[in-house]
Coordinates of C-alpha atoms and ligand atoms in Angstrom, one line a residue:
X1 CA -4.4 5.7 -3.5
X2 CA -3.8 6.6 -7.1
X3 CA -1.4 4.0 -8.4
X4 CA 1.0 4.1 -11.2
X5 CA 0.2 0.6 -12.3
X6 CA -3.2 -1.0 -11.8
X7 CA -1.9 -4.5 -12.4
X8 CA 0.1 -4.1 -9.2
X9 CA -3.1 -3.6 -7.4
X10 CA -4.6 -6.7 -9.1
X11 CA -1.5 -8.6 -8.0
X12 CA -1.8 -7.6 -4.4
X13 CA -5.5 -8.5 -4.5
X14 CA -4.6 -11.9 -6.0
X15 CA -2.1 -12.5 -3.2
X16 CA -4.6 -11.3 -0.6
X17 CA -7.0 -13.9 -1.7
X18 CA -4.7 -16.8 -2.5
X19 CA -6.3 -20.0 -1.4
X20 CA -9.7 -18.4 -1.1
X21 CA -11.7 -19.7 -4.0
X22 CA -14.5 -17.3 -3.1
X23 CA -12.2 -14.3 -3.3
X24 CA -13.9 -13.1 -0.1
X25 CA -11.8 -10.9 2.2
X26 CA -12.6 -10.0 5.7
X27 CA -13.7 -6.4 6.1
X28 CA -13.9 -5.1 9.7
X29 CA -17.6 -4.7 10.7
X30 CA -17.5 -0.9 11.1
X31 CA -15.8 -0.4 7.8
X32 CA -18.1 -2.9 6.1
X33 CA -21.2 -0.9 7.0
X34 CA -19.6 2.3 5.8
X35 CA -18.6 0.7 2.5
X36 CA -22.1 -0.6 1.9
X37 CA -23.7 2.8 2.8
X38 CA -21.3 4.7 0.5
X39 CA -21.7 2.1 -2.3
X40 CA -25.5 2.5 -2.2
X41 CA -25.3 6.2 -2.3
X42 CA -22.9 5.9 -5.2
X43 CA -25.3 3.6 -7.1
X44 CA -28.1 6.2 -6.8
X45 CA -25.9 9.1 -7.9
X46 CA -24.4 7.4 -10.8
X47 CA -27.3 5.5 -12.3
X48 CA -26.3 2.0 -11.2
X49 CA -30.0 1.3 -10.9
X50 CA -32.6 -1.1 -12.4
X51 CA -36.4 -1.1 -12.4
X52 CA -37.9 -2.0 -9.0
X53 CA -40.3 -4.9 -9.6
X54 CA -42.1 -4.2 -6.3
X55 CA -43.2 -0.8 -7.6
X56 CA -46.2 -1.2 -9.9
X57 CA -45.5 1.8 -12.2
X58 CA -41.9 0.9 -12.6
X59 CA -40.9 0.2 -16.2
X60 CA -43.8 2.2 -17.6
X61 CA -43.4 5.6 -15.9
X62 CA -39.9 7.0 -16.4
X63 CA -38.2 7.9 -13.1
X64 CA -40.6 5.8 -11.0
X65 CA -39.5 2.7 -9.1
X66 CA -35.8 2.4 -9.4
X67 CA -33.6 0.4 -7.1
X68 CA -29.9 -0.1 -7.0
X69 CA -28.6 -2.9 -9.3
X70 CA -27.5 -6.0 -7.4
X71 CA -23.7 -5.7 -7.0
X72 CA -20.7 -7.2 -5.3
X73 CA -19.2 -4.9 -2.8
X74 CA -15.6 -5.7 -3.7
X75 CA -14.1 -6.6 -7.1
X76 CA -13.3 -10.2 -7.9
X77 CA -9.6 -11.1 -8.3
X78 CA -8.6 -12.3 -11.7
X79 CA -5.2 -13.2 -12.9
X80 CA -3.8 -10.9 -15.5
X81 CA -3.1 -13.7 -18.0
X82 CA -6.8 -14.9 -18.1
X83 CA -8.0 -11.3 -18.6
X84 CA -5.6 -10.8 -21.5
X85 CA -6.6 -14.2 -23.0
X86 CA -10.3 -13.3 -22.9
X87 CA -9.7 -9.9 -24.4
X88 CA -7.6 -11.3 -27.2
X89 CA -10.3 -13.7 -28.1
X90 CA -13.0 -11.0 -28.7
X91 CA -11.9 -9.7 -32.1
X92 CA -11.3 -13.3 -33.3
X93 CA -14.8 -14.3 -32.3
X94 CA -16.1 -11.1 -33.9
X95 CA -14.5 -12.2 -37.2
X96 CA -15.7 -15.7 -36.8
X97 CA -19.3 -14.6 -36.3
X98 CA -19.1 -12.5 -39.5
X99 CA -17.6 -15.3 -41.6
X100 CA -20.1 -17.9 -40.3
X101 CA -23.0 -15.5 -40.9
X102 CA -22.0 -15.3 -44.6
X103 CA -22.3 -19.0 -45.0
X104 CA -26.1 -19.4 -45.3
X105 CA -26.0 -23.1 -46.3
X106 CA -23.9 -23.9 -43.2
X107 CA -26.4 -22.2 -40.9
X108 CA -29.5 -23.8 -42.6
X109 CA -27.9 -27.3 -42.6
X110 CA -26.6 -27.1 -39.1
X111 CA -30.0 -26.0 -37.7
X112 CA -32.2 -28.1 -40.0
X113 CA -33.0 -30.8 -37.4
X114 CA -33.4 -28.2 -34.6
X115 CA -36.0 -26.5 -36.9
X116 CA -38.1 -29.5 -36.9
X117 CA -38.6 -29.6 -33.1
X118 CA -38.2 -26.0 -32.2
X119 CA -40.8 -23.7 -33.8
X120 CA -39.1 -20.5 -32.6
X121 CA -35.8 -21.3 -34.2
X122 CA -37.9 -22.5 -37.2
X123 CA -39.4 -19.0 -37.6
X124 CA -36.0 -17.4 -37.5
X125 CA -34.7 -19.8 -40.1
X126 CA -37.7 -19.0 -42.3
X127 CA -36.7 -15.3 -42.4
X128 CA -33.1 -16.3 -43.0
X129 CA -34.1 -18.5 -46.0
X130 CA -36.3 -15.8 -47.5
X131 CA -33.3 -13.5 -47.4
X132 CA -31.2 -16.2 -49.1
X133 CA -33.8 -16.6 -51.8
X134 CA -33.8 -12.8 -52.4
X135 CA -30.0 -12.9 -52.5
X136 CA -30.2 -10.1 -49.9
X137 CA -26.8 -8.7 -49.2
X138 CA -25.9 -6.9 -45.9
X139 CA -23.0 -4.7 -46.8
X140 CA -23.0 -2.9 -43.5
X141 CA -22.8 -5.4 -40.6
X142 CA -22.9 -4.5 -36.9
X143 CA -22.1 -6.9 -34.2
X144 CA -22.3 -6.3 -30.4
X145 CA -21.4 -9.6 -28.9
X146 CA -20.4 -10.9 -25.5
X147 CA -18.4 -14.1 -25.1
X148 CA -18.7 -15.6 -21.6
X149 CA -16.1 -17.7 -19.8
X150 CA -15.6 -19.6 -16.7
X151 CA -12.3 -20.6 -15.2
X152 CA -12.2 -24.4 -14.8
X153 CA -10.6 -25.2 -11.4
X154 CA -9.6 -28.7 -12.5
X155 CA -7.6 -27.7 -15.5
X156 CA -6.9 -24.0 -14.8
X157 CA -8.2 -23.3 -18.3
X158 CA -10.5 -20.5 -19.3
X159 CA -13.5 -22.2 -21.1
X160 CA -16.1 -20.4 -23.1
X161 CA -19.6 -20.7 -21.7
X162 CA -21.4 -19.2 -24.8
X163 CA -21.2 -16.5 -27.3
X164 CA -24.1 -14.0 -27.3
X165 CA -24.8 -12.2 -30.5
X166 CA -28.1 -10.6 -29.6
X167 CA -29.1 -8.3 -26.8
X168 CA -25.7 -8.9 -25.0
X169 CA -26.9 -7.5 -21.7
X170 CA -25.5 -5.2 -19.1
X171 CA -22.7 -3.4 -20.9
X172 CA -24.0 -0.1 -19.5
X173 CA -24.2 -1.2 -15.9
X174 CA -21.1 -3.3 -16.0
X175 CA -18.8 -0.4 -16.6
X176 CA -20.5 1.5 -13.8
X177 CA -19.7 -1.4 -11.4
X178 CA -16.1 -1.0 -12.4
X179 CA -16.3 2.7 -11.5
X180 CA -18.0 1.9 -8.2
X181 CA -15.2 -0.5 -7.3
X182 CA -12.4 1.9 -8.2
X183 CA -9.9 1.0 -4.1
X184 CA -12.4 6.1 -5.9
X185 CA -11.2 8.7 -3.5
X186 CA -7.7 10.1 -4.1
X187 CA -5.6 9.7 -1.0
X188 CA -3.7 12.9 -0.7
X189 CA -1.5 12.1 2.3
X190 CA -0.2 8.8 3.6
X191 CA 0.9 9.4 7.2
X192 CA 2.8 6.6 8.8
X193 CA 2.1 6.0 12.5
X194 CA 3.4 2.5 12.0
X195 CA 5.8 0.9 9.6
X196 CA 9.1 1.7 11.4
X197 CA 9.6 -1.7 13.0
X198 CA 9.9 -5.2 11.6
X199 CA 6.9 -6.2 13.7
X200 CA 4.8 -4.0 11.4
X201 CA 5.6 -6.3 8.5
X202 CA 4.5 -9.8 9.6
X203 CA 4.2 -11.0 6.0
X204 CA 5.1 -10.0 2.4
X205 CA 1.7 -8.4 2.0
X206 CA 2.7 -5.5 4.3
X207 CA 5.8 -5.0 2.3
X208 CA 3.8 -5.0 -0.9
X209 CA 1.5 -2.4 0.6
X210 CA 4.5 -0.2 1.5
X211 CA 5.7 -0.5 -2.0
X212 CA 2.3 0.3 -3.4
X213 CA 2.0 3.4 -1.3
X214 CA 5.5 4.5 -2.4
X215 CA 4.6 4.0 -6.0
X216 CA 1.5 6.2 -5.6
X217 CA 1.3 9.9 -6.2
X218 CA 0.1 10.5 -2.6
X219 CA 2.3 12.7 -0.4
X220 CA 4.1 10.3 1.8
X221 CA 4.9 11.4 5.4
X222 CA 7.6 10.1 5.3
X223 CA 8.6 9.0 1.8
X224 CA 10.9 6.0 1.8
X225 CA 13.9 8.3 1.3
X226 CA 12.9 10.5 4.3
X227 CA 12.5 7.3 6.3
X228 CA 16.0 6.2 5.4
X229 CA 17.5 9.6 6.2
X230 CA 16.4 9.0 9.7
X231 CA 18.4 5.9 10.2
X232 CA 21.1 5.9 12.9
X233 CA 23.6 5.0 10.1
X234 CA 22.9 8.1 8.2
X235 CA 23.1 10.2 11.4
X236 CA 26.6 8.8 11.8
X237 CA 27.6 9.3 8.2
X238 CA 26.4 13.0 8.3
X239 CA 28.6 13.6 11.3
X240 CA 31.7 12.7 9.3
X241 CA 33.9 15.6 8.2
X242 CA 32.9 17.3 5.0
X243 CA 29.6 15.4 4.6
X244 CA 27.3 18.2 5.7
X245 CA 29.1 20.4 3.1
X246 CA 27.8 18.1 0.3
X247 CA 24.2 18.9 1.2
X248 CA 24.2 22.5 2.6
X249 CA 25.8 25.7 1.5
X250 CA 25.3 28.1 4.4
X251 CA 28.5 27.8 6.6
X252 CA 26.6 29.2 9.6
X253 CA 24.0 26.5 9.4
X254 CA 26.6 23.8 9.0
X255 CA 28.5 25.1 12.0
X256 CA 25.3 25.1 14.1
X257 CA 24.4 21.5 13.1
X258 CA 27.9 20.3 13.7
X259 CA 28.0 21.9 17.2
X260 CA 25.1 19.6 18.3
X261 CA 26.6 16.3 16.9
X262 CA 27.9 14.0 19.6
X263 CA 30.7 11.5 18.9
X264 CA 29.3 9.0 16.3
X265 CA 31.3 6.2 14.7
X266 CA 30.9 3.2 12.4
X267 CA 32.2 -0.1 13.7
X268 CA 34.9 0.0 11.0
X269 CA 36.7 2.3 13.3
X270 CA 38.9 -0.2 15.1
X271 CA 40.3 2.3 17.7
X272 CA 36.8 3.4 18.8
X273 CA 35.6 -0.2 19.0
X274 CA 38.6 -0.9 21.2
X275 CA 37.8 2.0 23.5
X276 CA 34.2 0.9 23.7
X277 CA 35.3 -2.6 24.7
X278 CA 37.6 -1.1 27.4
X279 CA 35.1 1.6 28.6
X280 CA 31.6 0.5 27.5
X281 CA 29.9 2.9 30.0
X282 CA 30.9 5.8 27.7
X283 CA 29.2 4.5 24.6
X284 CA 25.8 3.5 23.3
X285 CA 25.6 0.7 20.6
X286 CA 22.7 1.3 18.3
X287 CA 21.1 -0.9 15.6
X288 CA 19.0 0.5 12.7
X289 CA 15.8 0.4 14.7
X290 CA 13.2 2.9 15.9
X291 CA 10.7 3.1 18.8
X292 CA 12.9 2.7 21.9
X293 CA 14.3 -0.4 23.6
X294 CA 16.7 -1.4 20.9
X295 CA 19.9 0.2 22.0
X296 CA 22.7 -1.6 23.8
X297 CA 24.4 -0.2 27.0
X298 CA 27.1 -1.0 29.5
X299 CA 28.6 -4.5 29.7
X300 CA 26.3 -5.6 26.9
X301 CA 28.2 -3.2 24.6
X302 CA 31.4 -5.0 25.4
X303 CA 29.9 -8.5 25.0
X304 CA 28.3 -7.6 21.7
X305 CA 31.3 -5.9 20.2
X306 CA 33.6 -8.8 21.2
X307 CA 31.1 -11.3 19.8
X308 CA 30.8 -9.4 16.5
X309 CA 34.6 -9.1 16.2
X310 CA 35.1 -12.8 16.8
X311 CA 32.5 -13.7 14.3
X312 CA 34.2 -11.2 12.0
X313 CA 30.7 -10.9 10.6
X314 CA 29.1 -8.4 8.3
X315 CA 26.7 -7.8 11.2
X316 CA 29.1 -5.1 12.4
X317 CA 27.6 -2.9 9.7
X318 CA 24.2 -3.1 11.3
X319 CA 25.3 -1.0 14.2
X320 CA 26.8 2.4 15.0
X321 CA 28.6 3.5 18.2
X322 CA 27.6 6.8 19.9
X323 CA 29.2 8.7 22.6
X324 CA 27.0 8.4 25.7
X325 CA 25.5 11.7 26.9
X326 CA 25.2 12.3 30.7
X327 CA 22.6 14.9 31.5
X328 CA 22.5 16.3 35.1
X329 CA 20.0 14.5 37.2
X330 CA 17.6 16.3 39.4
X331 CA 15.1 15.3 41.9
X332 CA 11.7 14.9 40.2
X333 CA 8.2 13.6 40.8
X334 CA 7.2 11.0 38.2
X335 CA 3.6 9.7 38.1
X336 CA 2.9 6.4 36.4
X337 CA -0.1 4.1 36.8
X338 CA -1.5 6.4 39.5
X339 CA 1.6 6.2 41.7
X340 CA 3.9 9.1 42.3
X341 CA 7.6 8.3 42.6
X342 CA 10.3 10.7 43.7
X343 CA 13.6 10.0 42.0
X344 CA 16.6 11.5 40.4
X345 CA 15.7 12.1 36.8
X346 CA 17.1 13.3 33.5
X347 CA 15.3 14.8 30.6
X348 CA 15.3 14.6 26.8
X349 CA 14.0 17.6 24.7
X350 CA 12.4 17.0 21.4
X351 CA 11.7 19.8 18.9
X352 CA 9.2 19.1 16.1
X353 CA 9.9 20.3 12.7
X354 CA 7.5 20.5 9.7
X355 CA 8.6 20.8 6.1
X356 CA 6.5 21.0 3.0
X357 CA 8.0 21.4 -0.4
X358 CA 6.6 21.4 -3.9
X359 CA 9.4 21.2 -6.5
X360 CA 11.5 24.4 -6.0
X361 CA 9.0 26.0 -3.7
X362 CA 9.4 25.5 0.1
X363 CA 5.9 26.1 1.3
X364 CA 6.6 25.4 5.0
X365 CA 9.8 25.0 7.0
X366 CA 9.3 25.5 10.7
X367 CA 9.9 24.5 14.2
X368 CA 6.5 23.6 15.5
X369 CA 6.4 22.6 19.2
X370 CA 8.3 20.4 21.6
X371 CA 8.3 17.3 23.6
X372 CA 9.9 17.0 27.0
X373 CA 10.4 13.5 28.3
X374 CA 11.8 12.7 31.8
X375 CA 13.0 9.4 33.1
X376 CA 14.8 8.1 36.2
X377 CA 18.5 8.7 35.7
X378 CA 19.3 4.9 36.1
X379 CA 17.2 4.0 33.1
X380 CA 19.0 3.7 29.8
X381 CA 16.1 4.2 27.4
X382 CA 13.8 7.1 27.1
X383 CA 10.6 6.1 25.5
X384 CA 7.2 7.0 27.1
X385 CA 5.2 4.4 25.2
X386 CA 8.0 1.9 25.7
X387 CA 7.4 2.4 29.4
X388 CA 10.6 4.2 30.5
X389 CA 9.8 7.9 30.7
X390 CA 7.0 10.3 31.5
X391 CA 5.8 13.3 29.6
X392 CA 7.0 16.6 30.9
X393 CA 7.0 20.2 30.0
X394 CA 9.4 23.1 30.1
X395 CA 9.6 25.9 32.6
X396 CA 11.9 28.5 31.1
X397 CA 14.3 30.2 33.4
Ligands
LIG401 P1 14.9 5.4 19.1 O1 14.9 5.7 17.7 O2 14.6 3.9 19.4 O3 14.1 6.3 20.0 P2 17.2 6.7 20.3 O4 18.5 6.8 19.6 O5 16.4 7.9 20.5 O6 16.4 5.5 19.6 O7 17.5 6.0 21.7 C1 16.5 5.7 22.6 C2 16.8 6.3 24.0 O8 18.0 5.9 24.4 C3 16.8 7.8 24.0 O9 15.6 8.4 24.2 C4 17.8 8.1 25.2 O10 17.1 8.1 26.4 C5 18.7 6.9 25.1 N1 19.9 7.3 24.4 C6 20.1 7.1 23.1 N2 21.3 7.6 22.7 C7 21.9 8.0 23.8 C8 23.2 8.6 24.1 N3 24.1 8.8 23.1 N4 23.5 8.9 25.4 C9 22.5 8.7 26.3 N5 21.4 8.2 26.2 C10 21.0 7.8 24.9
LIG402 MG1 13.9 7.4 16.8
LIG403 MG1 14.4 8.4 20.1

C-alpha cells in the first residue's frame, strides 16, 4: 500500500510490537517462506550482495563468488523521536570533528600516553606531528562519518556507542536494505471481504489498518464513503421526499428508484413507532449492521421499541424501522447438509452492480449478474452463510 505518510506506518509497526523487545512479529509459515524467497531474489537483482568467503576466487575475480548480504527480513521498529534525535546529531558531530581536527595540540596531548603503549596509534601520531611541523594546512576537508547509537532500556535514552571517521562501512548496502524492506509492491485494489462487522475489529490495530488503507492511494472497494452509503440509515434517509433529487437529475431514474422503496422510517417518527408497537408483525427493526442475523422481528420489535422509549435514550438513533415485505410462499425443495426438505419458501433476488469511475469519466456502470436466495417462509432472516437460506437460480417465465 502506498501511504500518504510513512510515519503512520512506523507508528502501526511500533504498536504492533509493543512489549516485544525483539521487535519480532509472527509471520504465518506460508507467507514467511514466500517473503524469504522473494527477498533473496530481490537481493540478487539489486546488488544487495557481498563476497562469498566459501568461493576461493571471490574478492579477486570480479563477478565471482557473490552471496546475498546477511539481512533481517522485516524492518526494526524505532520511535520517531529517537530517529529525529540521531539525525539532528549528525551535523553537530560533523562540525565537532572538524573543530577538534584543527586542534593539533589537543590531539597530540590526549593521545600521548596511548602512543607509548600502542605502536599503531603511535605511527599515526607521527604522521600527524610531521604535518604540524610543516604547518600543513588542509583547506578542503572531507568527512564521511557514522555515529552509532543504542537505546538504553533502563533510561530510555539514546546513547552514542562510537563515532566512526574512517571507512564508515555499509552506506551502500544499508540503503539497499531499506529498499528491500519497503511493506515494495503497489497495491492497486483493496477489496474488503471482511470489515463490515464489529467482530472484524477486535482491537485498535484493525481500526488503524482500516485508516491506513483509507489514507492510501489504492482503489478501495468499497471506500469508507461507499461503505457508509450502504448503511440502513442512509437507505432510510434517501427514501425521504426530495432527497433523491439532491443527488440525481434524471426524473425517470428518480421515479424508478422511488417505486422500489418500501416504507422506511427513523425512530424520531412517533406515529410510526406507535404503529410498530401496536402491530410489530408489519415492521422490521434494523440496526446499522451487515451480514444477516441482526434485525429484529415480531414481538421483539415491540419489546425493543418500548424499552428504547422508556430509556428515552440516544440509542433510538441506532435503528431504523422498515415496512415488512411479505413475498408469496411456494412449495420448494431445499437441500442443506445433505438432507432435502420440502417446505413453503420465499425468495430474495439480488442484482450485482459494478461501477468504476476515474474523475469525470465513468469507465464502467453495469448490472452484472444476480443472486437468488430461497428460505423457508417462517424464517425471518435470509442469509445463506448465516444459515437461513439456500442458493437458488431463476427460471424466467
Ligand atoms: P443484512 O445487511 O444483514 O443482510 P438485510 O436488511 O438484508 O440485512 O436483512 C437480512 C434479511 O432479513 C433479508 O435477507 C431478508 O430475508 C430479511 N428482511 C430484511 N428486511 C426485510 C423486510 N423489510 N421485510 C421482510 N424481510 C426482510
Ligand atoms: Mg447487507
Ligand atoms: Mg442483506
